[in-house]
Amino acid sequence: MGSGTESDTGAPDATGLKEAAGSAEAEGSADAADTDGGSGGGAALACRLFANGRVLGTLMLGRPGRVAVPDEVTELVEDFARRVALAIGAARRYTRQVTISRVLQRGLLPSQVARIPGIASALVYEPSGDGLAGGDFYDVFPCPPGDRWCFMLGDVQGSGPEAAVVTGLARPWLRLLAREGYRVGAVLDRLNRLLLDDATEAAESAAPAVVVGAAGAAAAFPAGTVPGAATAQLYAPGPPESGQARFLSLLYGELMPLPGEGGGVRCTLASAGHPLPLLLRPDGTVVTAAEPQVLLGVVDKVAYESSTFDLMPGDTLLCVTDGVTERRSGGRLLDDGDGLARALAGCVGLTAQGVAERIRRAVHEFAETPPGDDMALLVFQAE
């Protein structure tokens, strides 16, 4: 074992170990003499724990009856201390990451969803893993002149901070477009354009890094040996593609009360690369409520089309992310053979909250392992 402090790797200070061991041995002998009536002795080792250049604590081991610690035991303790320091450092970094992700999640998702007159609603949101900020997002909010409520359920490509960036762009943009009076199809058209423009700007900002990388490669290699474009990417401080994955699937719609005293609402919605919403009638009939269309942020000059239908008292609208439809058990998916529609058909007579809980439970019970993807679902039921 070498001497000196290897603080960058979390290794203990071997020199400190030897010095501490000598001091501890003397103290241990004195303690042992006090407790054994002067007839015994002992030895101890003290090893400082380093991680990321910081002292995290001290590992101390002792044993009565020995006047010296064998070298092989010293080496074993030194290696154990290094592993303990690395584990403590990793645990602290993970705790910090979880804390940051939870703060991001609270800021990116609404604290509560709006209550819609004549509609009972329910929400389930379960990020995968240990509750880190995921790619799924949702919102329900009122729009002027006061008789229109908008809702969204989206899934950003990726997860963690990268997904949070896109969510932080898409959700407020969509709210602004909706409150400016744009209808469903026009909102998706403009959101698609905004995402494409943002991705273009991000790619352009990364281009100078590629140029600098190419120049650095030319200086590093003799004439005629620069390995071309691949070297430019290798030497670039950041990958040029880092700003290009700005796309998402989205289900967006609006609800407006029907005129008269019969109740119900008119629903207009559109799906952009998102799992299609399902409409459950009181007789157990289940139909899809939208047409499939392309993801947002992928194709330029696309015109999104909306679908309109009436949600009458007793009707239930189920909106989910792919964490529900693509829940996997071996080689099977939950939605294989219209599995989600069958599960929804069994929810006749349940409240909106009951439907949400039944579908959530079906997702968890579909496989023995916990879900590996974020899961979000919205349920609207006309009263």
PDB file of C-alpha atoms in Angstrom, residues 72-324:
ATOM      1  CA  GLU A  72      -2.023  -7.576   6.583  1.00  0.00           C
ATOM      2  CA  VAL A  73      -4.739  -6.381   8.981  1.00  0.00           C
ATOM      3  CA  THR A  74      -3.620  -2.781   8.502  1.00  0.00           C
ATOM      4  CA  GLU A  75      -3.875  -3.170   4.724  1.00  0.00           C
ATOM      5  CA  LEU A  76      -7.313  -4.760   5.043  1.00  0.00           C
ATOM      6  CA  VAL A  77      -8.589  -1.932   7.257  1.00  0.00           C
ATOM      7  CA  GLU A  78      -7.115   0.656   4.905  1.00  0.00           C
ATOM      8  CA  ASP A  79      -8.944  -0.886   1.941  1.00  0.00           C
ATOM      9  CA  PHE A  80     -12.166  -1.137   3.937  1.00  0.00           C
ATOM     10  CA  ALA A  81     -11.900   2.538   4.932  1.00  0.00           C
ATOM     11  CA  ARG A  82     -11.457   3.516   1.286  1.00  0.00           C
ATOM     12  CA  ARG A  83     -14.627   1.643   0.356  1.00  0.00           C
ATOM     13  CA  VAL A  84     -16.567   3.179   3.234  1.00  0.00           C
ATOM     14  CA  ALA A  85     -15.485   6.676   2.180  1.00  0.00           C
ATOM     15  CA  LEU A  86     -16.539   6.052  -1.419  1.00  0.00           C
ATOM     16  CA  ALA A  87     -19.918   4.722  -0.272  1.00  0.00           C
ATOM     17  CA  ILE A  88     -20.554   7.715   1.982  1.00  0.00           C
ATOM     18  CA  GLY A  89     -19.580  10.129  -0.790  1.00  0.00           C
ATOM     19  CA  ALA A  90     -21.858   8.396  -3.296  1.00  0.00           C
ATOM     20  CA  ALA A  91     -24.755   8.390  -0.823  1.00  0.00           C
ATOM     21  CA  ARG A  92     -24.376  12.113  -0.208  1.00  0.00           C
ATOM     22  CA  ARG A  93     -24.281  12.872  -3.942  1.00  0.00           C
ATOM     23  CA  TYR A  94     -27.377  10.745  -4.520  1.00  0.00           C
ATOM     24  CA  THR A  95     -29.253  12.461  -1.690  1.00  0.00           C
ATOM     25  CA  ARG A  96     -28.395  15.840  -3.169  1.00  0.00           C
ATOM     26  CA  GLN A  97     -29.570  14.720  -6.623  1.00  0.00           C
ATOM     27  CA  VAL A  98     -32.884  13.468  -5.209  1.00  0.00           C
ATOM     28  CA  THR A  99     -33.410  16.757  -3.371  1.00  0.00           C
ATOM     29  CA  ILE A 100     -32.746  18.804  -6.509  1.00  0.00           C
ATOM     30  CA  SER A 101     -35.042  16.591  -8.586  1.00  0.00           C
ATOM     31  CA  ARG A 102     -37.870  16.933  -6.087  1.00  0.00           C
ATOM     32  CA  VAL A 103     -37.514  20.710  -6.087  1.00  0.00           C
ATOM     33  CA  LEU A 104     -37.595  20.673  -9.898  1.00  0.00           C
ATOM     34  CA  GLN A 105     -40.650  18.435  -9.874  1.00  0.00           C
ATOM     35  CA  ARG A 106     -42.539  20.730  -7.502  1.00  0.00           C
ATOM     36  CA  GLY A 107     -41.738  23.701  -9.724  1.00  0.00           C
ATOM     37  CA  LEU A 108     -42.597  22.033 -13.034  1.00  0.00           C
ATOM     38  CA  LEU A 109     -45.911  20.428 -12.047  1.00  0.00           C
ATOM     39  CA  PRO A 110     -49.002  22.235 -10.750  1.00  0.00           C
ATOM     40  CA  SER A 111     -49.630  22.022  -7.017  1.00  0.00           C
ATOM     41  CA  GLN A 112     -53.271  21.207  -7.785  1.00  0.00           C
ATOM     42  CA  VAL A 113     -55.504  20.778 -10.822  1.00  0.00           C
ATOM     43  CA  ALA A 114     -58.470  23.045 -11.479  1.00  0.00           C
ATOM     44  CA  ARG A 115     -61.957  21.900 -10.492  1.00  0.00           C
ATOM     45  CA  ILE A 116     -64.291  21.864 -13.506  1.00  0.00           C
ATOM     46  CA  PRO A 117     -68.022  22.476 -12.917  1.00  0.00           C
ATOM     47  CA  GLY A 118     -70.054  19.423 -13.885  1.00  0.00           C
ATOM     48  CA  ILE A 119     -66.965  17.223 -14.172  1.00  0.00           C
ATOM     49  CA  ALA A 120     -65.462  14.855 -11.613  1.00  0.00           C
ATOM     50  CA  SER A 121     -61.746  14.406 -12.225  1.00  0.00           C
ATOM     51  CA  ALA A 122     -58.968  12.232 -10.843  1.00  0.00           C
ATOM     52  CA  LEU A 123     -55.214  12.217 -11.312  1.00  0.00           C
ATOM     53  CA  VAL A 124     -52.505   9.607 -10.823  1.00  0.00           C
ATOM     54  CA  TYR A 125     -48.858  10.629 -11.179  1.00  0.00           C
ATOM     55  CA  GLU A 126     -46.066   8.209 -10.301  1.00  0.00           C
ATOM     56  CA  PRO A 127     -42.528   8.983 -11.484  1.00  0.00           C
ATOM     57  CA  SER A 128     -40.337   5.922 -11.875  1.00  0.00           C
ATOM     58  CA  GLY A 129     -37.378   5.073  -9.671  1.00  0.00           C
ATOM     59  CA  ASP A 130     -37.069   6.951  -6.379  1.00  0.00           C
ATOM     60  CA  GLY A 131     -39.326   9.860  -7.242  1.00  0.00           C
ATOM     61  CA  LEU A 132     -36.824  11.747  -9.388  1.00  0.00           C
ATOM     62  CA  ALA A 133     -38.168  14.275 -11.854  1.00  0.00           C
ATOM     63  CA  GLY A 134     -39.486  12.303 -14.792  1.00  0.00           C
ATOM     64  CA  GLY A 135     -40.582  13.025 -18.343  1.00  0.00           C
ATOM     65  CA  ASP A 136     -44.349  12.900 -17.742  1.00  0.00           C
ATOM     66  CA  PHE A 137     -46.247  16.107 -17.027  1.00  0.00           C
ATOM     67  CA  TYR A 138     -49.857  17.244 -16.731  1.00  0.00           C
ATOM     68  CA  ASP A 139     -52.002  20.315 -16.166  1.00  0.00           C
ATOM     69  CA  VAL A 140     -55.663  21.340 -15.925  1.00  0.00           C
ATOM     70  CA  PHE A 141     -56.422  25.064 -15.931  1.00  0.00           C
ATOM     71  CA  PRO A 142     -59.227  27.562 -16.738  1.00  0.00           C
ATOM     72  CA  CYS A 143     -59.089  29.845 -19.763  1.00  0.00           C
ATOM     73  CA  PRO A 144     -60.983  33.065 -20.470  1.00  0.00           C
ATOM     74  CA  PRO A 145     -63.781  33.992 -20.874  1.00  0.00           C
ATOM     75  CA  GLY A 146     -64.440  31.623 -17.976  1.00  0.00           C
ATOM     76  CA  ASP A 147     -66.404  28.750 -19.487  1.00  0.00           C
ATOM     77  CA  ARG A 148     -63.441  26.896 -20.985  1.00  0.00           C
ATOM     78  CA  TRP A 149     -61.071  24.530 -19.211  1.00  0.00           C
ATOM     79  CA  CYS A 150     -57.939  23.157 -20.837  1.00  0.00           C
ATOM     80  CA  PHE A 151     -55.984  20.032 -19.982  1.00  0.00           C
ATOM     81  CA  MET A 152     -52.726  18.463 -21.079  1.00  0.00           C
ATOM     82  CA  LEU A 153     -50.932  15.188 -20.511  1.00  0.00           C
ATOM     83  CA  GLY A 154     -47.447  14.922 -21.982  1.00  0.00           C
ATOM     84  CA  ASP A 155     -44.352  12.755 -22.059  1.00  0.00           C
ATOM     85  CA  VAL A 156     -40.967  14.291 -22.831  1.00  0.00           C
ATOM     86  CA  GLN A 157     -38.272  12.178 -24.457  1.00  0.00           C
ATOM     87  CA  GLY A 158     -35.783  11.166 -21.756  1.00  0.00           C
ATOM     88  CA  SER A 159     -35.892  11.860 -18.014  1.00  0.00           C
ATOM     89  CA  GLY A 160     -34.142  13.787 -15.278  1.00  0.00           C
ATOM     90  CA  PRO A 161     -32.792  17.331 -15.802  1.00  0.00           C
ATOM     91  CA  GLU A 162     -32.886  17.052 -19.613  1.00  0.00           C
ATOM     92  CA  ALA A 163     -36.591  16.189 -19.581  1.00  0.00           C
ATOM     93  CA  ALA A 164     -37.224  18.882 -16.974  1.00  0.00           C
ATOM     94  CA  VAL A 165     -35.810  21.514 -19.346  1.00  0.00           C
ATOM     95  CA  VAL A 166     -38.297  20.581 -22.087  1.00  0.00           C
ATOM     96  CA  THR A 167     -41.177  20.376 -19.611  1.00  0.00           C
ATOM     97  CA  GLY A 168     -40.200  23.797 -18.308  1.00  0.00           C
ATOM     98  CA  LEU A 169     -40.551  25.145 -21.853  1.00  0.00           C
ATOM     99  CA  ALA A 170     -43.623  23.263 -23.082  1.00  0.00           C
ATOM    100  CA  ARG A 171     -46.028  23.670 -20.188  1.00  0.00           C
ATOM    101  CA  PRO A 172     -45.914  27.497 -19.837  1.00  0.00           C
ATOM    102  CA  TRP A 173     -45.845  27.930 -23.631  1.00  0.00           C
ATOM    103  CA  LEU A 174     -48.979  25.827 -23.939  1.00  0.00           C
ATOM    104  CA  ARG A 175     -50.727  27.718 -21.150  1.00  0.00           C
ATOM    105  CA  LEU A 176     -49.917  31.026 -22.836  1.00  0.00           C
ATOM    106  CA  LEU A 177     -51.151  29.876 -26.249  1.00  0.00           C
ATOM    107  CA  ALA A 178     -54.384  28.547 -24.745  1.00  0.00           C
ATOM    108  CA  ARG A 179     -55.059  31.758 -22.856  1.00  0.00           C
ATOM    109  CA  GLU A 180     -54.403  33.799 -25.984  1.00  0.00           C
ATOM    110  CA  GLY A 181     -57.484  32.145 -27.469  1.00  0.00           C
ATOM    111  CA  TYR A 182     -55.902  29.649 -29.883  1.00  0.00           C
ATOM    112  CA  ARG A 183     -57.963  26.534 -30.412  1.00  0.00           C
ATOM    113  CA  VAL A 184     -56.685  23.005 -29.898  1.00  0.00           C
ATOM    114  CA  GLY A 185     -55.128  22.324 -33.321  1.00  0.00           C
ATOM    115  CA  ALA A 186     -53.578  25.790 -33.536  1.00  0.00           C
ATOM    116  CA  VAL A 187     -52.050  25.422 -30.062  1.00  0.00           C
ATOM    117  CA  LEU A 188     -50.247  22.237 -31.116  1.00  0.00           C
ATOM    118  CA  ASP A 189     -49.140  23.809 -34.418  1.00  0.00           C
ATOM    119  CA  ARG A 190     -47.503  26.718 -32.616  1.00  0.00           C
ATOM    120  CA  LEU A 191     -46.033  24.614 -29.826  1.00  0.00           C
ATOM    121  CA  ASN A 192     -44.463  22.361 -32.457  1.00  0.00           C
ATOM    122  CA  ARG A 193     -42.913  25.399 -34.145  1.00  0.00           C
ATOM    123  CA  LEU A 194     -41.579  26.749 -30.843  1.00  0.00           C
ATOM    124  CA  LEU A 195     -39.923  23.423 -29.993  1.00  0.00           C
ATOM    125  CA  LEU A 196     -38.314  23.207 -33.431  1.00  0.00           C
ATOM    126  CA  ASP A 197     -37.037  26.794 -33.195  1.00  0.00           C
ATOM    127  CA  ASP A 198     -35.621  26.153 -29.736  1.00  0.00           C
ATOM    128  CA  ALA A 199     -33.841  22.996 -30.924  1.00  0.00           C
ATOM    129  CA  THR A 200     -32.377  24.904 -33.888  1.00  0.00           C
ATOM    130  CA  GLU A 201     -31.046  27.651 -31.628  1.00  0.00           C
ATOM    131  CA  ALA A 202     -29.523  25.064 -29.284  1.00  0.00           C
ATOM    132  CA  ALA A 203     -27.807  23.305 -32.200  1.00  0.00           C
ATOM    133  CA  GLU A 204     -26.454  26.608 -33.534  1.00  0.00           C
ATOM    134  CA  SER A 205     -25.052  27.526 -30.131  1.00  0.00           C
ATOM    135  CA  ALA A 206     -23.231  24.164 -30.056  1.00  0.00           C
ATOM    136  CA  ALA A 207     -21.662  24.699 -33.495  1.00  0.00           C
ATOM    137  CA  PRO A 208     -18.802  26.995 -32.286  1.00  0.00           C
ATOM    138  CA  ALA A 209     -17.725  24.239 -29.885  1.00  0.00           C
ATOM    139  CA  VAL A 210     -17.304  21.876 -32.832  1.00  0.00           C
ATOM    140  CA  VAL A 211     -15.180  24.426 -34.703  1.00  0.00           C
ATOM    141  CA  VAL A 212     -12.968  24.965 -31.660  1.00  0.00           C
ATOM    142  CA  GLY A 213     -12.665  21.205 -31.276  1.00  0.00           C
ATOM    143  CA  ALA A 214     -11.526  20.809 -34.880  1.00  0.00           C
ATOM    144  CA  ALA A 215      -8.895  23.516 -34.426  1.00  0.00           C
ATOM    145  CA  GLY A 216      -7.635  21.829 -31.275  1.00  0.00           C
ATOM    146  CA  ALA A 217      -7.362  18.520 -33.070  1.00  0.00           C
ATOM    147  CA  ALA A 218      -5.371  20.098 -35.894  1.00  0.00           C
ATOM    148  CA  ALA A 219      -2.914  21.489 -33.388  1.00  0.00           C
ATOM    149  CA  ALA A 220      -2.638  18.215 -31.512  1.00  0.00           C
ATOM    150  CA  PHE A 221      -1.869  15.997 -34.506  1.00  0.00           C
ATOM    151  CA  PRO A 222       0.953  16.338 -37.077  1.00  0.00           C
ATOM    152  CA  ALA A 223       0.079  17.509 -40.572  1.00  0.00           C
ATOM    153  CA  GLY A 224      -1.959  14.961 -42.493  1.00  0.00           C
ATOM    154  CA  THR A 225      -2.891  12.902 -39.426  1.00  0.00           C
ATOM    155  CA  VAL A 226      -6.001  14.718 -38.158  1.00  0.00           C
ATOM    156  CA  PRO A 227      -8.702  12.023 -38.185  1.00  0.00           C
ATOM    157  CA  GLY A 228     -11.385  14.271 -39.697  1.00  0.00           C
ATOM    158  CA  ALA A 229     -14.870  15.046 -38.474  1.00  0.00           C
ATOM    159  CA  ALA A 230     -14.847  12.368 -35.798  1.00  0.00           C
ATOM    160  CA  THR A 231     -11.970  14.169 -34.078  1.00  0.00           C
ATOM    161  CA  ALA A 232     -13.941  17.419 -34.126  1.00  0.00           C
ATOM    162  CA  GLN A 233     -16.704  15.788 -32.128  1.00  0.00           C
ATOM    163  CA  LEU A 234     -14.217  14.101 -29.811  1.00  0.00           C
ATOM    164  CA  TYR A 235     -12.550  17.406 -28.928  1.00  0.00           C
ATOM    165  CA  ALA A 236     -15.732  19.493 -28.715  1.00  0.00           C
ATOM    166  CA  PRO A 237     -16.451  20.574 -25.123  1.00  0.00           C
ATOM    167  CA  GLY A 238     -20.084  19.521 -25.576  1.00  0.00           C
ATOM    168  CA  PRO A 239     -21.731  17.143 -28.040  1.00  0.00           C
ATOM    169  CA  PRO A 240     -23.360  19.060 -30.902  1.00  0.00           C
ATOM    170  CA  GLU A 241     -26.438  16.863 -30.692  1.00  0.00           C
ATOM    171  CA  SER A 242     -27.094  17.816 -27.064  1.00  0.00           C
ATOM    172  CA  GLY A 243     -29.687  20.437 -27.968  1.00  0.00           C
ATOM    173  CA  GLN A 244     -31.592  18.430 -30.566  1.00  0.00           C
ATOM    174  CA  ALA A 245     -33.671  16.001 -28.456  1.00  0.00           C
ATOM    175  CA  ARG A 246     -36.462  18.521 -27.789  1.00  0.00           C
ATOM    176  CA  PHE A 247     -39.505  16.460 -28.712  1.00  0.00           C
ATOM    177  CA  LEU A 248     -42.464  15.096 -26.797  1.00  0.00           C
ATOM    178  CA  SER A 249     -45.803  13.377 -27.074  1.00  0.00           C
ATOM    179  CA  LEU A 250     -48.811  15.364 -25.935  1.00  0.00           C
ATOM    180  CA  LEU A 251     -52.534  14.995 -25.468  1.00  0.00           C
ATOM    181  CA  TYR A 252     -54.154  18.421 -25.277  1.00  0.00           C
ATOM    182  CA  GLY A 253     -57.828  19.333 -25.088  1.00  0.00           C
ATOM    183  CA  GLU A 254     -60.472  21.716 -23.846  1.00  0.00           C
ATOM    184  CA  LEU A 255     -63.821  21.232 -22.116  1.00  0.00           C
ATOM    185  CA  MET A 256     -66.838  23.556 -22.388  1.00  0.00           C
ATOM    186  CA  PRO A 257     -70.227  23.082 -20.673  1.00  0.00           C
ATOM    187  CA  LEU A 258     -73.080  22.147 -22.998  1.00  0.00           C
ATOM    188  CA  PRO A 259     -75.965  24.629 -23.153  1.00  0.00           C
ATOM    189  CA  GLY A 260     -79.189  23.780 -21.361  1.00  0.00           C
ATOM    190  CA  GLU A 261     -79.977  21.949 -18.158  1.00  0.00           C
ATOM    191  CA  GLY A 262     -79.041  18.440 -19.272  1.00  0.00           C
ATOM    192  CA  GLY A 263     -75.439  18.655 -18.118  1.00  0.00           C
ATOM    193  CA  GLY A 264     -72.401  17.322 -19.913  1.00  0.00           C
ATOM    194  CA  VAL A 265     -69.506  19.063 -21.646  1.00  0.00           C
ATOM    195  CA  ARG A 266     -68.183  19.379 -25.167  1.00  0.00           C
ATOM    196  CA  CYS A 267     -64.648  18.038 -25.461  1.00  0.00           C
ATOM    197  CA  THR A 268     -62.217  18.993 -28.211  1.00  0.00           C
ATOM    198  CA  LEU A 269     -58.816  17.316 -28.140  1.00  0.00           C
ATOM    199  CA  ALA A 270     -55.846  16.239 -30.230  1.00  0.00           C
ATOM    200  CA  SER A 271     -53.085  13.683 -29.747  1.00  0.00           C
ATOM    201  CA  ALA A 272     -49.541  14.380 -30.946  1.00  0.00           C
ATOM    202  CA  GLY A 273     -47.735  11.030 -30.869  1.00  0.00           C
ATOM    203  CA  HIS A 274     -49.449  10.228 -27.565  1.00  0.00           C
ATOM    204  CA  PRO A 275     -51.423   7.165 -26.439  1.00  0.00           C
ATOM    205  CA  LEU A 276     -54.978   7.759 -27.609  1.00  0.00           C
ATOM    206  CA  PRO A 277     -57.604   8.671 -24.989  1.00  0.00           C
ATOM    207  CA  LEU A 278     -60.425   6.218 -24.371  1.00  0.00           C
ATOM    208  CA  LEU A 279     -64.098   7.079 -23.886  1.00  0.00           C
ATOM    209  CA  LEU A 280     -66.190   4.791 -21.654  1.00  0.00           C
ATOM    210  CA  ARG A 281     -69.982   4.917 -22.072  1.00  0.00           C
ATOM    211  CA  PRO A 282     -72.355   3.875 -19.246  1.00  0.00           C
ATOM    212  CA  ASP A 283     -73.226   0.661 -21.141  1.00  0.00           C
ATOM    213  CA  GLY A 284     -69.576  -0.483 -21.060  1.00  0.00           C
ATOM    214  CA  THR A 285     -68.743   0.518 -24.641  1.00  0.00           C
ATOM    215  CA  VAL A 286     -65.183   1.820 -25.045  1.00  0.00           C
ATOM    216  CA  VAL A 287     -64.046   3.843 -28.081  1.00  0.00           C
ATOM    217  CA  THR A 288     -60.935   5.850 -28.923  1.00  0.00           C
ATOM    218  CA  ALA A 289     -61.532   9.594 -28.763  1.00  0.00           C
ATOM    219  CA  ALA A 290     -58.773  10.950 -31.043  1.00  0.00           C
ATOM    220  CA  GLU A 291     -56.719  10.181 -34.130  1.00  0.00           C
ATOM    221  CA  PRO A 292     -52.968   9.390 -34.041  1.00  0.00           C
ATOM    222  CA  GLN A 293     -50.656  12.184 -35.203  1.00  0.00           C
ATOM    223  CA  VAL A 294     -46.925  12.919 -35.223  1.00  0.00           C
ATOM    224  CA  LEU A 295     -44.855  13.855 -32.152  1.00  0.00           C
ATOM    225  CA  LEU A 296     -44.235  17.514 -31.357  1.00  0.00           C
ATOM    226  CA  GLY A 297     -40.815  18.934 -32.202  1.00  0.00           C
ATOM    227  CA  VAL A 298     -40.034  16.431 -34.964  1.00  0.00           C
ATOM    228  CA  VAL A 299     -41.629  17.526 -38.256  1.00  0.00           C
ATOM    229  CA  ASP A 300     -41.882  21.066 -39.608  1.00  0.00           C
ATOM    230  CA  LYS A 301     -45.024  22.447 -41.280  1.00  0.00           C
ATOM    231  CA  VAL A 302     -47.420  19.888 -39.825  1.00  0.00           C
ATOM    232  CA  ALA A 303     -51.098  20.749 -39.300  1.00  0.00           C
ATOM    233  CA  TYR A 304     -52.631  19.088 -36.248  1.00  0.00           C
ATOM    234  CA  GLU A 305     -56.303  18.116 -36.402  1.00  0.00           C
ATOM    235  CA  SER A 306     -58.636  17.995 -33.412  1.00  0.00           C
ATOM    236  CA  SER A 307     -61.624  15.772 -32.631  1.00  0.00           C
ATOM    237  CA  THR A 308     -64.823  17.004 -30.944  1.00  0.00           C
ATOM    238  CA  PHE A 309     -67.436  14.962 -29.065  1.00  0.00           C
ATOM    239  CA  ASP A 310     -69.885  15.390 -26.201  1.00  0.00           C
ATOM    240  CA  LEU A 311     -69.131  13.953 -22.794  1.00  0.00           C
ATOM    241  CA  MET A 312     -72.590  13.235 -21.405  1.00  0.00           C
ATOM    242  CA  PRO A 313     -73.477  12.456 -17.769  1.00  0.00           C
ATOM    243  CA  GLY A 314     -72.038   9.049 -16.894  1.00  0.00           C
ATOM    244  CA  ASP A 315     -69.411   9.139 -19.661  1.00  0.00           C
ATOM    245  CA  THR A 316     -65.769   8.732 -18.611  1.00  0.00           C
ATOM    246  CA  LEU A 317     -62.680   9.928 -20.493  1.00  0.00           C
ATOM    247  CA  LEU A 318     -59.375   8.192 -19.686  1.00  0.00           C
ATOM    248  CA  CYS A 319     -56.075   9.823 -20.686  1.00  0.00           C
ATOM    249  CA  VAL A 320     -52.758   8.062 -19.997  1.00  0.00           C
ATOM    250  CA  THR A 321     -49.051   8.188 -20.798  1.00  0.00           C
ATOM    251  CA  ASP A 322     -47.083   5.298 -22.280  1.00  0.00           C
ATOM    252  CA  GLY A 323     -46.029   4.216 -18.800  1.00  0.00           C
ATOM    253  CA  VAL A 324     -49.517   2.680 -18.698  1.00  0.00           C
TER     254      VAL A 324
END
